[in-house]
Each structure stands twice: as structure tokens, then as C-alpha cells.
Amino acid sequence: FRLSIFQPKNIKGLNIMKQYLSYLATAVFLFATAAFASAACVQGDNGSTTQSFTLFAGQTINSGNVSATVVGDNLEVTYTTTDGWTLNEVHLWVGADVADMPSTRKGNPIPGKFPYVSGDIAPATTYTLNVPLSDLDFACPGDDKSYLVGAHASLSKTLDDGSVQSETGWS
């Protein structure tokens, strides 16, 4: 099970990036125990059972991370904020081809149409979405497939002067 992150070229404009932020041939999810997986499914990233990526608010503000791991029959994707940022809502898409991501005719992603959504969770600092492996047509042991992830978040942060900064976040 390998994972690559989908990253828009211009996050504010939501233009699809022609190249992936990082194509990680060995970025993989590892089952935590032998009860959940056999060696046939395991291709760890430096032996880790979790793969993490930066959650960018706006285009460049590190507001936390999105991490993923396989637990039992689910891909667990956890959004975690830092530095005073909070989650208002999260949207997640996972697929084998970016062409399958809900998008406009011009190719801009439509997070509101992503299949996995939190609903209103404000002011959460962490939230986990579970994607059944069966939704991905992935079976363990035996399958060796690569997937892309589009992780979107509505973020906010209360500033020192009491005002609130709101941003769209992507990982």
C-alpha cells in the first residue's frame, strides 16, 4: 500500500499541480500488528507505521500535519493542527488517479464533493477520518497499489489582537 500526496499548484486558486508534491515510491502504510496484516502488505517508510505530510494554511503557512496509517480494515487519516490553528471542517479524497478526484471542468478540485467529510468540528485541533480499504478496492495481504490523497481543511486562528484569520488548508 503506497501513498502519494496530491498538492494543488496554487492553493488559493485551487489549480491542480501538474506534479505531485512528493511521489513517494516507498511511502507506505504499515499495519501495526501481525493480527492486522502479514508481511505481504508491509512496505514501511523507514520502518514507520505512519506517513505524515504538512498541512499548509493559505499557500505556505505550516498549520500542522495530516498523517495516515492502516489499522485493521481502514485507512485512518488524522488532521492535527499546531501553533494556534483549529479545524472547522475537513474533506478527504483518496484514489489511484487524480483524474477521479471531484473537480471542475478546468481541473480545480472541489473539496465539498470529496467522499469523506467531517461536518462542523470547530474548534478541533485533531480529527480522524476512516476510509474502509474496501472503498479503495485494496485487500491485505496481497495487493500492491499506489494511492493519492487530497486532504483539505477549513482552518482558523485567533490572533493576538482578537481578530480571526481564516484560511483554506491543503495537504
Short mmCIF file of C-alpha atoms in Angstrom, two decimals:
data_model
loop_
_atom_site.label_atom_id
_atom_site.label_comp_id
_atom_site.label_asym_id
_atom_site.label_seq_id
_atom_site.Cartn_x
_atom_site.Cartn_y
_atom_site.Cartn_z
CA PHE A 1 0.00 0.00 0.00
CA ARG A 2 1.80 3.15 -1.19
CA LEU A 3 0.61 6.70 -0.80
CA SER A 4 1.43 9.94 -2.55
CA ILE A 5 0.01 13.32 -1.65
CA PHE A 6 -1.97 15.39 -4.14
CA GLN A 7 -0.96 19.06 -3.88
CA PRO A 8 -2.58 21.90 -5.83
CA LYS A 9 -0.16 24.23 -7.63
CA ASN A 10 -1.82 27.37 -6.32
CA ILE A 11 -3.68 26.51 -3.14
CA LYS A 12 -5.73 29.71 -3.05
CA GLY A 13 -6.74 29.27 -6.67
CA LEU A 14 -7.00 25.52 -6.26
CA ASN A 15 -5.25 24.84 -9.58
CA ILE A 16 -4.19 21.22 -9.86
CA MET A 17 -0.48 20.79 -9.68
CA LYS A 18 0.97 19.05 -12.71
CA GLN A 19 3.46 17.29 -10.46
CA TYR A 20 2.68 15.76 -7.12
CA LEU A 21 4.13 17.45 -4.02
CA SER A 22 6.01 14.30 -3.45
CA TYR A 23 5.74 10.98 -5.20
CA LEU A 24 6.90 8.62 -2.58
CA ALA A 25 7.52 5.24 -4.09
CA THR A 26 8.19 3.84 -0.67
CA ALA A 27 5.70 5.96 1.27
CA VAL A 28 3.53 3.20 2.56
CA PHE A 29 1.22 2.29 5.31
CA LEU A 30 2.19 -0.49 7.66
CA PHE A 31 -0.21 -2.49 9.74
CA ALA A 32 0.51 -2.18 13.45
CA THR A 33 0.38 -5.85 14.40
CA ALA A 34 0.53 -9.25 12.80
CA ALA A 35 -3.13 -9.65 13.70
CA PHE A 36 -3.95 -6.95 11.17
CA ALA A 37 -1.50 -7.78 8.40
CA SER A 38 1.11 -10.10 7.08
CA ALA A 39 4.50 -9.25 5.63
CA ALA A 40 2.97 -9.37 2.13
CA CYS A 41 1.29 -5.98 2.79
CA VAL A 42 4.14 -4.22 4.52
CA GLN A 43 6.37 -1.66 2.81
CA GLY A 44 7.21 0.82 5.54
CA ASP A 45 8.70 4.29 5.27
CA ASN A 46 11.86 3.87 7.34
CA GLY A 47 10.05 1.18 9.28
CA SER A 48 7.33 3.60 10.40
CA THR A 49 3.69 2.63 10.57
CA THR A 50 2.55 6.19 9.85
CA GLN A 51 3.13 8.57 6.93
CA SER A 52 2.80 12.32 7.67
CA PHE A 53 2.59 15.40 5.47
CA THR A 54 2.48 19.13 6.25
CA LEU A 55 -0.93 20.83 6.36
CA PHE A 56 -0.46 24.20 4.70
CA ALA A 57 -2.81 27.08 5.56
CA GLY A 58 -3.00 29.56 2.72
CA GLN A 59 -0.17 28.60 0.44
CA THR A 60 2.81 28.49 2.75
CA ILE A 61 1.83 28.56 6.44
CA ASN A 62 2.65 25.36 8.30
CA SER A 63 -0.51 24.85 10.35
CA GLY A 64 0.01 21.22 11.33
CA ASN A 65 0.06 17.87 9.58
CA VAL A 66 -2.02 15.13 8.07
CA SER A 67 -0.94 11.62 8.95
CA ALA A 68 -2.20 8.29 7.78
CA THR A 69 -1.88 4.68 8.79
CA VAL A 70 -3.65 1.42 8.11
CA VAL A 71 -5.45 -0.02 11.12
CA GLY A 72 -7.45 -3.18 10.63
CA ASP A 73 -9.67 -2.73 7.58
CA ASN A 74 -9.34 1.08 7.47
CA LEU A 75 -7.01 3.78 6.29
CA GLU A 76 -7.03 6.23 9.21
CA VAL A 77 -6.24 9.81 8.17
CA THR A 78 -5.69 12.24 11.06
CA TYR A 79 -5.55 16.01 10.73
CA THR A 80 -3.62 17.70 13.57
CA THR A 81 -3.12 21.46 13.90
CA THR A 82 -0.33 23.41 15.62
CA ASP A 83 0.55 27.00 16.52
CA GLY A 84 -3.00 28.02 17.49
CA TRP A 85 -4.71 26.82 14.30
CA THR A 86 -8.02 24.97 14.62
CA LEU A 87 -10.05 22.82 12.27
CA ASN A 88 -13.53 23.93 11.28
CA GLU A 89 -14.20 21.16 8.75
CA VAL A 90 -12.13 18.61 6.82
CA HIS A 91 -12.59 16.91 3.45
CA LEU A 92 -10.67 13.90 2.15
CA TRP A 93 -10.26 12.18 -1.18
CA VAL A 94 -8.21 9.02 -1.75
CA GLY A 95 -7.77 7.44 -5.15
CA ALA A 96 -5.43 5.85 -7.64
CA ASP A 97 -5.77 8.57 -10.31
CA VAL A 98 -6.08 12.34 -9.82
CA ALA A 99 -8.50 12.35 -12.77
CA ASP A 100 -11.00 10.61 -10.45
CA MET A 101 -10.92 13.47 -7.92
CA PRO A 102 -14.07 15.62 -7.95
CA SER A 103 -13.06 18.70 -9.91
CA THR A 104 -14.29 21.50 -12.14
CA ARG A 105 -14.00 21.35 -15.93
CA LYS A 106 -10.76 23.31 -15.55
CA GLY A 107 -9.38 20.68 -13.20
CA ASN A 108 -9.71 22.53 -9.90
CA PRO A 109 -10.56 20.19 -7.01
CA ILE A 110 -13.98 20.53 -5.36
CA PRO A 111 -13.39 19.61 -1.69
CA GLY A 112 -17.10 19.87 -0.90
CA LYS A 113 -17.65 16.86 -3.14
CA PHE A 114 -14.88 14.74 -1.60
CA PRO A 115 -16.35 11.49 -0.25
CA TYR A 116 -15.06 11.74 3.33
CA VAL A 117 -16.17 14.83 5.28
CA SER A 118 -16.15 15.74 8.96
CA GLY A 119 -19.01 18.22 9.11
CA ASP A 120 -18.66 21.11 11.56
CA ILE A 121 -15.91 20.25 14.08
CA ALA A 122 -14.82 23.77 15.13
CA PRO A 123 -12.65 24.39 17.08
CA ALA A 124 -10.98 20.94 16.88
CA THR A 125 -7.21 20.57 16.91
CA THR A 126 -7.29 16.96 15.75
CA TYR A 127 -9.75 14.88 13.75
CA THR A 128 -9.58 11.41 12.19
CA LEU A 129 -11.44 10.15 9.13
CA ASN A 130 -11.62 6.42 8.42
CA VAL A 131 -11.56 5.15 4.85
CA PRO A 132 -12.55 1.48 4.51
CA LEU A 133 -9.90 -0.36 2.49
CA SER A 134 -12.78 -1.97 0.60
CA ASP A 135 -13.68 1.51 -0.74
CA LEU A 136 -10.22 1.58 -2.31
CA ASP A 137 -10.52 -1.94 -3.70
CA PHE A 138 -7.48 -2.82 -1.60
CA ALA A 139 -7.01 -6.18 0.07
CA CYS A 140 -4.38 -7.24 2.51
CA PRO A 141 -2.39 -9.38 2.19
CA GLY A 142 -1.60 -9.50 -1.47
CA ASP A 143 -2.26 -6.09 -3.03
CA ASP A 144 0.50 -3.68 -4.00
CA LYS A 145 -1.13 -0.44 -5.14
CA SER A 146 -0.32 3.26 -5.04
CA TYR A 147 -2.81 5.91 -3.95
CA LEU A 148 -3.03 9.71 -3.96
CA VAL A 149 -4.56 11.69 -1.11
CA GLY A 150 -6.17 15.12 -1.29
CA ALA A 151 -6.61 16.41 2.26
CA HIS A 152 -8.45 19.73 2.58
CA ALA A 153 -9.30 21.70 5.73
CA SER A 154 -11.11 24.86 6.69
CA LEU A 155 -8.80 26.44 9.29
CA SER A 156 -8.88 29.41 11.62
CA LYS A 157 -6.62 31.03 14.17
CA THR A 158 -7.33 33.73 16.74
CA LEU A 159 -4.62 36.38 16.53
CA ASP A 160 -3.13 38.38 19.41
CA ASP A 161 -5.39 41.37 18.63
CA GLY A 162 -8.51 39.17 18.92
CA SER A 163 -9.18 39.02 15.19
CA VAL A 164 -9.59 35.67 13.46
CA GLN A 165 -7.52 34.55 10.49
CA SER A 166 -9.34 32.06 8.27
CA GLU A 167 -7.55 30.00 5.64
CA THR A 168 -8.03 27.02 3.39
CA GLY A 169 -5.58 24.26 4.14
CA TRP A 170 -4.21 21.51 1.90
CA SER A 171 -2.00 18.51 2.35
#
